[in-house]
Coordinates of C-alpha atoms and ligand atoms in Angstrom, one line a residue:
M1 CA -15.3 -74.1 36.4
N2 CA -16.5 -72.3 39.7
S3 CA -16.1 -68.9 38.4
V4 CA -18.6 -70.0 35.3
Y5 CA -21.4 -71.0 38.0
K6 CA -20.6 -67.8 39.8
L7 CA -20.9 -65.4 36.7
H8 CA -24.2 -67.4 35.8
T9 CA -25.5 -67.2 39.3
R10 CA -24.9 -63.4 39.1
L11 CA -26.6 -63.1 36.0
I12 CA -29.5 -65.0 37.1
K13 CA -29.7 -62.9 40.4
T14 CA -29.8 -59.6 38.6
G15 CA -32.2 -60.6 36.0
L16 CA -29.8 -60.2 33.2
H17 CA -29.7 -63.7 31.9
K18 CA -32.6 -62.7 29.6
D19 CA -30.6 -59.9 28.2
P20 CA -28.9 -61.2 24.9
V21 CA -25.8 -58.9 25.4
S22 CA -25.0 -60.3 28.6
V23 CA -25.6 -63.8 27.6
R24 CA -23.3 -63.3 24.7
Q25 CA -20.8 -61.8 27.2
F26 CA -21.2 -64.8 29.4
L27 CA -20.8 -67.3 26.6
L28 CA -17.5 -65.6 25.5
A29 CA -16.4 -66.1 29.3
C30 CA -16.9 -69.8 28.8
V31 CA -14.6 -70.3 25.6
P32 CA -11.3 -70.2 27.2
L33 CA -12.5 -72.3 29.9
V34 CA -12.0 -76.2 30.6
P35 CA -13.7 -78.5 28.2
E36 CA -16.1 -79.6 31.2
S37 CA -17.6 -76.2 30.9
L38 CA -18.6 -76.7 27.5
P39 CA -22.2 -78.5 28.0
Y40 CA -22.7 -75.9 30.5
A41 CA -22.2 -73.2 28.1
R42 CA -24.3 -75.2 25.4
S43 CA -27.4 -75.4 28.1
V44 CA -27.2 -71.6 28.2
F45 CA -26.9 -71.3 24.5
D46 CA -30.1 -73.4 24.3
L47 CA -32.1 -70.8 26.4
I48 CA -31.2 -67.9 24.1
P49 CA -34.6 -67.4 21.8
N50 CA -33.1 -66.5 18.6
P51 CA -29.4 -66.8 18.7
D52 CA -27.4 -64.4 16.2
T53 CA -24.1 -65.3 14.3
F54 CA -22.2 -63.8 17.1
S55 CA -23.6 -66.2 19.6
W56 CA -23.4 -69.4 17.2
N57 CA -19.9 -68.2 16.5
T58 CA -18.8 -68.1 20.0
L59 CA -20.2 -71.6 20.7
I60 CA -18.4 -73.1 17.7
R61 CA -15.4 -71.5 18.5
A62 CA -15.7 -73.0 22.2
H63 CA -15.9 -76.5 20.8
S64 CA -13.6 -76.5 17.6
R65 CA -10.5 -77.8 19.7
A66 CA -11.9 -79.8 22.4
S67 CA -14.8 -81.4 20.3
P68 CA -14.4 -80.8 16.7
S69 CA -17.3 -82.8 15.7
V70 CA -19.9 -80.9 17.8
A71 CA -18.2 -77.8 16.3
L72 CA -19.2 -79.1 13.0
S73 CA -22.6 -80.3 13.6
L74 CA -23.3 -76.7 15.5
F75 CA -22.1 -75.2 12.1
Y76 CA -24.6 -77.2 10.1
A77 CA -27.4 -76.4 12.7
M78 CA -26.5 -72.8 12.2
H79 CA -26.8 -73.2 8.7
R80 CA -30.2 -74.9 8.9
N81 CA -31.5 -72.4 11.4
G82 CA -30.9 -69.7 8.6
V83 CA -28.3 -67.9 10.3
S84 CA -25.7 -66.9 7.9
P85 CA -22.1 -67.8 8.8
D86 CA -19.7 -64.8 8.4
H87 CA -16.0 -64.4 8.1
F88 CA -15.5 -64.9 12.0
T89 CA -17.3 -68.5 11.7
F90 CA -15.1 -70.1 9.4
P91 CA -11.7 -70.1 10.9
F92 CA -12.9 -72.2 13.6
V93 CA -15.2 -74.3 11.7
L94 CA -12.2 -75.3 9.4
K95 CA -9.9 -75.8 12.3
A96 CA -12.5 -78.2 13.6
C97 CA -12.6 -79.8 10.0
A98 CA -8.9 -79.9 10.1
L99 CA -8.8 -82.0 13.1
L100 CA -11.4 -84.3 11.8
Q101 CA -9.8 -84.4 8.3
R102 CA -12.9 -83.7 6.5
G103 CA -15.0 -80.7 5.4
Q104 CA -14.0 -80.2 1.8
E105 CA -17.7 -79.3 1.0
L106 CA -17.2 -75.9 2.9
H107 CA -14.9 -74.7 0.1
A108 CA -17.8 -74.2 -2.2
L109 CA -19.9 -72.3 0.2
I110 CA -17.0 -70.0 1.4
L111 CA -16.7 -69.1 -2.3
K112 CA -20.4 -68.5 -2.8
L113 CA -20.6 -66.2 0.4
G114 CA -17.8 -64.2 -1.4
L115 CA -15.3 -64.7 1.6
Y116 CA -12.4 -65.8 -0.7
T117 CA -10.9 -62.2 -0.1
D118 CA -10.7 -63.0 3.6
I119 CA -7.0 -63.8 4.6
F120 CA -8.2 -65.5 7.8
V121 CA -10.7 -67.6 6.0
M122 CA -8.3 -68.6 3.1
N123 CA -5.4 -69.4 5.3
A124 CA -7.7 -71.6 7.4
L125 CA -8.8 -73.3 4.3
I126 CA -4.9 -74.2 3.0
H127 CA -4.6 -75.7 6.7
M128 CA -7.5 -77.8 6.6
F129 CA -7.0 -79.3 3.0
G130 CA -3.3 -79.8 4.1
C131 CA -4.6 -81.9 7.1
C132 CA -6.9 -83.5 4.8
G133 CA -3.9 -84.6 2.5
L134 CA -5.4 -82.6 -0.4
V135 CA -2.2 -80.7 -1.5
N136 CA -3.3 -79.7 -4.7
I137 CA -6.3 -78.0 -3.7
A138 CA -4.4 -76.2 -0.9
L139 CA -2.1 -74.8 -3.4
K140 CA -5.1 -73.7 -5.4
V141 CA -6.4 -71.8 -2.7
F142 CA -3.0 -70.3 -1.9
D143 CA -2.5 -69.3 -5.7
E144 CA -6.0 -67.5 -5.3
I145 CA -5.2 -65.3 -2.3
P146 CA -4.7 -61.8 -3.6
R147 CA -2.1 -60.5 -0.6
R148 CA -0.6 -63.4 1.2
D149 CA 0.6 -63.0 4.8
L150 CA 3.1 -65.2 6.6
V151 CA 0.4 -67.6 7.9
S152 CA -0.7 -68.2 3.9
W153 CA 3.2 -69.0 3.4
S154 CA 3.5 -71.1 6.7
S155 CA 0.3 -73.1 6.1
L156 CA 1.5 -74.0 2.6
I157 CA 5.1 -74.8 3.8
T158 CA 3.4 -77.0 6.5
C159 CA 0.9 -78.5 4.0
F160 CA 3.7 -79.7 1.7
A161 CA 6.0 -81.1 4.8
N162 CA 3.3 -83.1 6.5
N163 CA 2.1 -84.6 3.3
G164 CA 5.6 -85.9 2.5
F165 CA 6.9 -83.1 -0.1
G166 CA 10.1 -81.8 1.6
H167 CA 11.6 -80.4 -1.4
E168 CA 8.3 -78.4 -2.2
A169 CA 8.1 -77.1 1.2
L170 CA 11.8 -75.8 1.1
A171 CA 11.0 -74.4 -2.4
V172 CA 8.1 -72.3 -1.0
F173 CA 10.3 -71.1 1.6
R174 CA 12.9 -70.0 -0.9
E175 CA 10.0 -68.4 -3.0
M176 CA 8.8 -66.5 -0.2
Q177 CA 12.2 -65.3 0.4
V178 CA 13.0 -64.2 -3.0
T179 CA 9.2 -62.7 -3.9
T180 CA 8.2 -61.2 -0.7
S181 CA 9.8 -59.3 2.0
I182 CA 7.9 -61.5 4.7
T183 CA 10.1 -62.6 7.6
P184 CA 9.6 -66.1 8.8
D185 CA 8.7 -66.6 12.6
E186 CA 9.7 -69.4 14.8
V187 CA 6.9 -71.7 13.8
T188 CA 7.7 -71.5 10.2
M189 CA 11.5 -72.3 11.1
V190 CA 10.5 -75.2 13.1
S191 CA 8.4 -76.8 10.5
L192 CA 11.3 -76.2 8.1
I193 CA 13.7 -77.8 10.6
S194 CA 11.7 -80.9 10.8
T195 CA 11.3 -81.1 6.8
V196 CA 15.0 -81.0 6.6
S197 CA 15.4 -83.4 9.3
S198 CA 12.9 -86.2 7.7
L199 CA 14.7 -85.5 4.0
G200 CA 18.1 -86.1 6.0
A201 CA 19.5 -83.1 4.2
L202 CA 22.4 -82.0 6.1
E203 CA 23.6 -79.2 3.8
L204 CA 20.0 -77.8 3.7
G205 CA 19.8 -77.9 7.6
R206 CA 23.2 -76.0 7.8
W207 CA 22.0 -73.4 5.5
L208 CA 18.6 -72.9 7.7
R209 CA 20.9 -72.6 10.6
V210 CA 23.2 -69.8 8.9
F211 CA 19.8 -68.2 7.8
M212 CA 18.7 -68.1 11.3
Y213 CA 22.0 -66.5 12.6
R214 CA 21.8 -63.7 9.9
N215 CA 18.0 -63.0 10.5
G216 CA 18.6 -62.6 14.3
F217 CA 16.6 -65.4 15.8
D218 CA 17.3 -66.1 19.2
L219 CA 18.3 -69.7 20.1
S220 CA 15.2 -70.4 22.0
V221 CA 14.3 -73.7 23.8
L222 CA 12.0 -75.0 20.8
L223 CA 14.3 -73.8 18.0
G224 CA 17.6 -75.3 19.6
T225 CA 15.8 -78.4 20.2
S226 CA 14.4 -78.8 16.8
L227 CA 18.1 -78.4 15.5
I228 CA 19.9 -80.7 17.8
D229 CA 17.2 -83.4 16.7
M230 CA 17.6 -82.3 13.1
F231 CA 21.6 -82.1 13.1
S232 CA 21.6 -85.8 14.7
R233 CA 19.1 -87.2 12.3
C234 CA 21.2 -85.6 9.4
G235 CA 24.2 -87.6 10.7
S236 CA 26.0 -84.6 12.4
I237 CA 26.1 -85.4 16.0
A238 CA 29.1 -82.9 16.4
E239 CA 26.8 -80.1 15.2
A240 CA 24.0 -81.1 17.3
R241 CA 26.3 -80.9 20.4
A242 CA 27.5 -77.5 19.2
V243 CA 23.9 -76.3 19.3
F244 CA 23.2 -77.8 22.5
D245 CA 26.5 -76.1 24.3
E246 CA 25.4 -72.8 22.5
M247 CA 21.7 -72.7 24.1
P248 CA 21.0 -70.3 27.2
T249 CA 18.4 -72.5 28.4
R250 CA 17.6 -76.1 28.1
N251 CA 14.5 -78.2 29.0
A252 CA 14.1 -82.0 29.4
Y253 CA 13.3 -82.1 25.5
T254 CA 16.6 -80.5 24.9
W255 CA 18.7 -83.1 26.8
T256 CA 16.4 -86.0 25.6
A257 CA 17.2 -85.0 21.8
L258 CA 20.9 -85.0 22.6
I259 CA 20.8 -88.1 24.5
N260 CA 18.8 -90.1 21.9
G261 CA 21.2 -88.7 19.3
L262 CA 24.4 -89.8 20.8
A263 CA 22.7 -93.0 21.5
V264 CA 22.1 -93.9 17.8
H265 CA 25.3 -92.5 16.8
G266 CA 26.9 -95.1 19.0
Q267 CA 28.4 -92.6 21.5
S268 CA 26.8 -94.8 24.4
G269 CA 29.4 -93.6 27.0
E270 CA 28.6 -89.7 26.5
A271 CA 24.9 -90.5 26.0
L272 CA 25.0 -92.0 29.7
R273 CA 27.0 -89.3 30.8
M274 CA 24.8 -86.5 29.7
F275 CA 21.7 -88.6 31.3
H276 CA 23.6 -88.1 34.6
E277 CA 24.1 -84.3 33.9
M278 CA 20.6 -84.0 33.1
K279 CA 19.4 -85.5 36.3
K280 CA 22.1 -83.5 38.3
S281 CA 20.5 -80.2 36.9
G282 CA 17.2 -81.2 38.2
L283 CA 15.3 -82.0 35.2
R284 CA 13.1 -85.2 35.3
P285 CA 13.8 -87.6 32.3
D286 CA 10.6 -88.8 30.7
C287 CA 9.6 -92.0 28.7
V288 CA 11.5 -90.8 25.6
T289 CA 14.6 -90.2 27.5
F290 CA 14.7 -93.5 28.8
I291 CA 14.3 -94.8 25.1
G292 CA 17.5 -93.0 24.4
V293 CA 19.1 -94.2 27.6
L294 CA 18.2 -97.7 27.0
L295 CA 19.4 -97.5 23.3
A296 CA 22.7 -96.2 24.6
C297 CA 23.1 -99.4 26.8
S298 CA 22.2 -101.4 24.3
H299 CA 24.5 -100.3 21.5
G300 CA 27.0 -100.2 24.2
G301 CA 26.5 -103.9 25.3
L302 CA 25.8 -102.7 29.0
V303 CA 23.4 -105.3 30.0
E304 CA 23.9 -104.6 34.0
Y305 CA 23.2 -100.9 33.8
G306 CA 20.5 -101.6 31.2
W307 CA 18.5 -103.5 34.0
Q308 CA 19.0 -101.0 36.5
V309 CA 17.8 -98.2 34.2
F310 CA 14.8 -100.4 33.4
A311 CA 14.0 -100.9 36.9
S312 CA 14.4 -97.2 37.5
I313 CA 11.7 -96.2 35.4
K314 CA 9.0 -97.7 37.8
N315 CA 10.7 -97.5 41.0
E316 CA 12.4 -94.1 40.8
Y317 CA 10.0 -92.2 38.4
D318 CA 7.0 -94.1 39.1
M319 CA 6.2 -94.5 35.4
E320 CA 4.8 -97.8 33.7
P321 CA 7.4 -99.0 31.2
M322 CA 6.1 -98.6 27.7
P323 CA 6.1 -101.2 24.9
E324 CA 9.2 -99.4 23.5
H325 CA 11.1 -99.7 26.6
Y326 CA 10.6 -103.3 26.5
G327 CA 11.8 -103.2 22.9
C328 CA 15.0 -101.7 23.8
M329 CA 15.4 -104.4 26.6
V330 CA 14.7 -107.1 24.1
D331 CA 17.2 -105.7 21.9
L332 CA 19.8 -105.2 24.6
L333 CA 19.6 -108.7 25.6
G334 CA 19.2 -110.1 22.0
R335 CA 22.5 -108.2 20.9
A336 CA 24.5 -109.4 23.8
G337 CA 23.3 -113.0 22.7
L338 CA 21.2 -113.6 25.7
L339 CA 18.3 -115.2 23.8
T340 CA 16.8 -117.4 26.3
E341 CA 16.7 -114.2 28.9
A342 CA 15.1 -112.2 26.1
Y343 CA 12.5 -114.7 25.4
E344 CA 11.8 -115.3 29.2
F345 CA 11.5 -111.6 29.6
L346 CA 8.9 -111.1 26.9
V347 CA 6.8 -114.2 28.2
K348 CA 6.7 -112.7 31.7
M349 CA 6.1 -108.9 30.9
P350 CA 2.8 -107.6 32.2
I351 CA 1.2 -106.6 29.2
R352 CA 1.0 -108.9 26.1
P353 CA 3.9 -108.4 23.7
N354 CA 3.2 -107.3 20.6
S355 CA 4.4 -108.4 17.0
I356 CA 7.2 -105.6 17.0
L357 CA 8.7 -107.2 20.3
W358 CA 8.8 -110.6 19.0
R359 CA 10.3 -109.4 15.9
T360 CA 13.1 -107.8 17.7
L361 CA 13.9 -111.1 19.2
L362 CA 13.5 -112.8 15.7
G363 CA 16.1 -110.2 14.4
A364 CA 18.5 -111.3 17.3
C365 CA 17.8 -114.9 16.4
A366 CA 19.1 -114.4 12.9
Y367 CA 21.8 -112.4 14.1
H368 CA 23.0 -115.4 16.3
G369 CA 21.9 -118.1 14.1
N370 CA 19.8 -119.8 16.6
L371 CA 17.2 -121.7 14.4
E372 CA 15.2 -123.3 17.2
L373 CA 14.3 -120.5 19.0
A374 CA 13.7 -118.5 16.0
K375 CA 11.0 -121.0 15.0
Q376 CA 9.2 -120.5 18.3
V377 CA 9.3 -116.8 18.1
K378 CA 8.0 -117.3 14.3
E379 CA 5.1 -118.9 15.5
K380 CA 4.2 -116.2 18.0
I381 CA 4.4 -113.6 15.4
S382 CA 2.3 -115.4 12.8
A383 CA -0.6 -115.9 15.5
L384 CA -0.4 -111.9 16.2
D385 CA 0.2 -110.4 12.6
P386 CA 0.4 -113.2 9.8
N387 CA 1.2 -110.9 6.7
H388 CA 4.5 -109.2 7.6
D389 CA 7.1 -109.5 5.1
G390 CA 10.2 -108.9 7.2
D391 CA 9.8 -112.2 9.3
Y392 CA 9.9 -114.3 6.4
V393 CA 12.8 -112.4 4.9
L394 CA 14.6 -113.1 8.4
L395 CA 13.6 -116.7 8.7
S396 CA 14.4 -117.5 5.3
N397 CA 17.8 -115.8 5.9
I398 CA 18.4 -118.2 8.9
Y399 CA 17.6 -121.2 7.1
G400 CA 20.0 -119.8 4.3
C401 CA 22.9 -119.4 6.9
S402 CA 22.4 -122.9 8.2
G403 CA 22.6 -124.3 4.6
R404 CA 18.8 -125.4 4.6
W405 CA 18.2 -124.2 1.2
A406 CA 15.1 -126.6 0.5
E407 CA 13.2 -125.2 3.4
K408 CA 14.3 -121.7 2.5
A409 CA 12.8 -121.9 -0.9
G410 CA 9.8 -123.4 0.4
L411 CA 9.3 -120.1 2.6
R412 CA 10.1 -117.9 -0.4
N413 CA 7.3 -119.7 -2.5
L414 CA 4.9 -119.4 0.7
M415 CA 5.6 -115.5 0.5
K416 CA 5.1 -115.4 -3.1
V417 CA 1.7 -117.2 -2.8
Q418 CA 0.7 -115.1 0.2
M419 CA 1.9 -111.9 -2.1
I420 CA 4.3 -110.6 0.7
E421 CA 6.8 -108.6 -1.2
K422 CA 10.1 -107.9 0.2
K423 CA 10.5 -104.2 0.7
P424 CA 13.1 -102.9 -1.7
G425 CA 16.4 -101.3 -0.2
C426 CA 16.5 -97.7 -0.4
S427 CA 19.4 -95.1 0.2
L428 CA 19.5 -91.5 0.0
I429 CA 22.5 -89.3 -0.3
E430 CA 22.7 -85.6 -0.6
V431 CA 25.4 -83.9 -3.0
D432 CA 25.4 -80.2 -3.7
Q433 CA 22.0 -79.8 -2.0
M434 CA 20.3 -82.3 -4.2
I435 CA 18.9 -85.7 -2.8
H436 CA 19.7 -88.8 -4.9
E437 CA 17.9 -91.9 -4.4
F438 CA 19.1 -95.2 -5.0
V439 CA 17.0 -98.6 -5.1
A440 CA 18.6 -102.0 -4.8
G441 CA 19.7 -103.3 -8.2
D442 CA 18.2 -100.2 -10.1
N443 CA 19.6 -98.4 -12.9
L444 CA 17.3 -95.4 -13.2
H445 CA 19.8 -92.8 -12.0
S446 CA 21.0 -90.6 -14.9
Q447 CA 24.7 -91.6 -14.2
S448 CA 23.9 -95.2 -13.7
K449 CA 26.2 -96.8 -16.1
E450 CA 29.3 -94.7 -14.8
I451 CA 28.2 -95.7 -11.2
R452 CA 28.2 -99.4 -11.9
E453 CA 31.4 -99.6 -13.8
F454 CA 33.1 -97.5 -10.8
L455 CA 31.5 -99.9 -8.3
F456 CA 33.0 -102.6 -10.1
S457 CA 36.5 -101.1 -10.1
I458 CA 36.0 -100.4 -6.4
I459 CA 35.0 -104.4 -5.9
E460 CA 38.1 -105.3 -8.0
R461 CA 40.3 -103.1 -5.9
L462 CA 39.0 -104.5 -2.7
R463 CA 39.4 -108.0 -4.0
V464 CA 43.0 -107.7 -4.5
M465 CA 43.2 -106.8 -0.9
G466 CA 41.6 -110.2 -0.1
Y467 CA 37.7 -108.9 0.3
V468 CA 35.3 -111.6 -0.4
P469 CA 31.8 -110.9 -0.8
D470 CA 29.8 -112.3 2.3
T471 CA 26.8 -113.9 0.7
S472 CA 25.1 -115.2 3.8
N473 CA 22.4 -112.5 4.0
V474 CA 21.4 -112.7 0.4
L475 CA 18.0 -114.2 -0.2
F476 CA 18.1 -116.8 -2.8
D477 CA 19.7 -120.1 -3.1
I478 CA 21.3 -119.4 -6.5
E479 CA 24.5 -119.7 -8.3
E480 CA 27.3 -118.1 -6.1
E481 CA 28.2 -115.4 -8.9
E482 CA 24.8 -114.4 -9.4
K483 CA 24.4 -114.1 -5.8
E484 CA 27.3 -111.8 -5.7
Y485 CA 26.0 -109.7 -8.3
N486 CA 22.7 -108.8 -6.4
L487 CA 24.8 -108.2 -3.4
N488 CA 26.9 -105.6 -5.6
F489 CA 24.1 -103.7 -6.3
H490 CA 22.6 -103.1 -2.6
S491 CA 21.5 -99.4 -2.6
E492 CA 23.9 -98.2 -0.3
K493 CA 26.7 -99.4 -2.3
L494 CA 25.3 -97.7 -5.2
A495 CA 25.1 -94.5 -2.8
V496 CA 28.5 -94.6 -1.8
A497 CA 30.0 -95.1 -5.4
F498 CA 28.2 -92.2 -6.4
G499 CA 29.2 -90.1 -3.5
L500 CA 32.9 -91.1 -4.3
L501 CA 32.5 -90.1 -8.0
N502 CA 31.1 -86.7 -7.0
A503 CA 32.9 -86.1 -3.6
G504 CA 35.2 -83.4 -5.1
G505 CA 37.2 -82.4 -2.1
R506 CA 34.7 -83.5 0.8
R507 CA 36.1 -85.9 3.3
T508 CA 32.7 -87.4 4.6
I509 CA 30.0 -89.3 2.5
K510 CA 26.7 -89.5 4.2
V511 CA 23.9 -91.9 3.3
M512 CA 20.4 -92.8 4.7
K513 CA 19.0 -96.3 4.3
N514 CA 15.5 -97.5 5.1
L515 CA 16.5 -101.3 5.9
R516 CA 19.3 -102.5 8.1
I517 CA 22.8 -102.5 6.6
C518 CA 23.9 -106.2 5.6
Q519 CA 27.0 -107.9 6.8
D520 CA 28.7 -107.6 3.4
C521 CA 27.9 -103.8 2.8
H522 CA 29.2 -103.2 6.3
S523 CA 32.5 -105.0 5.3
F524 CA 32.5 -103.2 2.1
M525 CA 32.3 -99.7 3.8
K526 CA 35.0 -100.4 6.2
L527 CA 37.5 -101.4 3.4
V528 CA 36.4 -98.4 1.1
S529 CA 36.7 -95.7 4.1
N530 CA 40.4 -97.0 4.3
I531 CA 41.4 -97.4 1.0
Y532 CA 39.8 -94.0 -0.3
D533 CA 40.5 -92.3 3.0
K534 CA 36.7 -91.0 3.4
D535 CA 34.5 -91.0 6.4
I536 CA 31.4 -92.9 5.5
I537 CA 28.3 -92.4 7.6
I538 CA 25.2 -94.7 7.1
R539 CA 22.2 -94.2 9.0
D540 CA 20.3 -97.7 8.7
R541 CA 16.9 -98.6 10.0
N542 CA 18.4 -98.6 13.7
R543 CA 21.4 -96.6 13.9
F544 CA 24.4 -94.7 12.7
H545 CA 27.5 -96.3 11.4
H546 CA 30.5 -94.2 11.4
F547 CA 33.3 -95.8 9.0
S548 CA 36.5 -94.3 9.4
K549 CA 39.9 -95.9 8.6
G550 CA 38.6 -99.5 8.3
I551 CA 36.6 -99.5 11.6
C552 CA 33.0 -98.8 12.3
S553 CA 31.7 -96.9 15.4
C554 CA 29.3 -99.8 16.2
K555 CA 32.3 -102.1 16.5
D556 CA 30.6 -104.5 14.0
Y557 CA 27.8 -105.2 16.7
W558 CA 24.4 -103.8 15.5
Ligands
ZN601 ZN1 24.1 -104.9 1.7
ZN602 ZN1 28.6 -100.5 11.8

């Protein structure tokens, strides 16, 4: 900021502050500086009698990141003043628009000004439409570009990826590989890795890894960390670990990605060991690291150590614990059955607990069957967030477990009246680089009949060995047989049956599920892993379950 004043003083002293060229130079010098210099730049700009396109561009550019709405209104002021925008103006205006998630009206103006041949403008348009969620228009703009460069392709890939079209994003990448000689850069790769990660598509992730090897990508901190996160989310903590070991340099994010990965995979001891290693290497854990560490304590049942870590956030690292850290503590206490302590902890916390924190406790009450406390907690949640479906489902399950079917039916009716629908369970499984989706009880899959028949044959086989479906988590108070029927078609059972049918020689079956796995599916998976001699990995809403030889990595504590 000081240098701006100095520069301006010198301009005034030398009388150059009225010379348009010098003023333009001065404005340009303000651009890369801190946001506080912007009003100053603006006041200098206001003194220019007839600012030209260059001066307007400079001012818009200066505002495009830090105050995008100002940048956009400057653009309109420029337009009103009869100064014509050019191909330098739009990339910055569009960047501001992207941040504001508006600006579709500029498209027509750009076409009118004949700027559709300018690659920078068109790439910025794709980015802007992507940020506005207008994927179709972004694709249309992409198709209209005569000679596309890496930024065009990357912008389209990111546009698809960020709007939930993961497969399309990967398809665009493949198309780029086949139809052009453009080599992707690190930014493109990171965007692809995070796409694969959100799809949970391990095979595709491996393919990207090989691609990076073959194309001579260095394992930079950014790429390595993204890969660790991706492999861990796709269910392969071993491959995440291999990438970590291979990386020449690591930063705090790298360690955090591995610690979190180990924690959700139930490798609590290893997660905590890495936490100590990280501290020893001189890196400072951040708030996300602590989420992983507390998660490890929670899944490992380490109450005492969890308290120590929680206290250290403030005492040792001088950070305020965030709601997520409180959530981990409630989870830790709840899992360990210390429900009263968890309740006290929430009541005494310095910020007002939100409904998510109370809901974590409600889940623990459901798990331990504590109806009295559950009712109290439900009241707290209702006061904060009356329309959430999960709580009704949980409370209704507690009533069900305690055999209070009448109250349970009442609650279900209340849900219907208030139009709160239960979210259907949904599981994803990847076979031969294709993702197959199963929704509880659905028969939409092309192999649906075969899968159901096979599933029944598995259940029969398990029954002979003494398996009895555990119906305590099923919602409705209906006839035992029908309840069992619903249970049989939970989405992860359908996915695993499909996986077994199409396993070929593979040892491991991996499934991703949107909800928490129920008691019955959990016992089912344990038995199947034993009888069919397969490893089954299920990522549910909270963690990974590795089923092998009849045991689960969570030690039946989730
Ligand atoms: Zn289930
Ligand atoms: Zn488990």
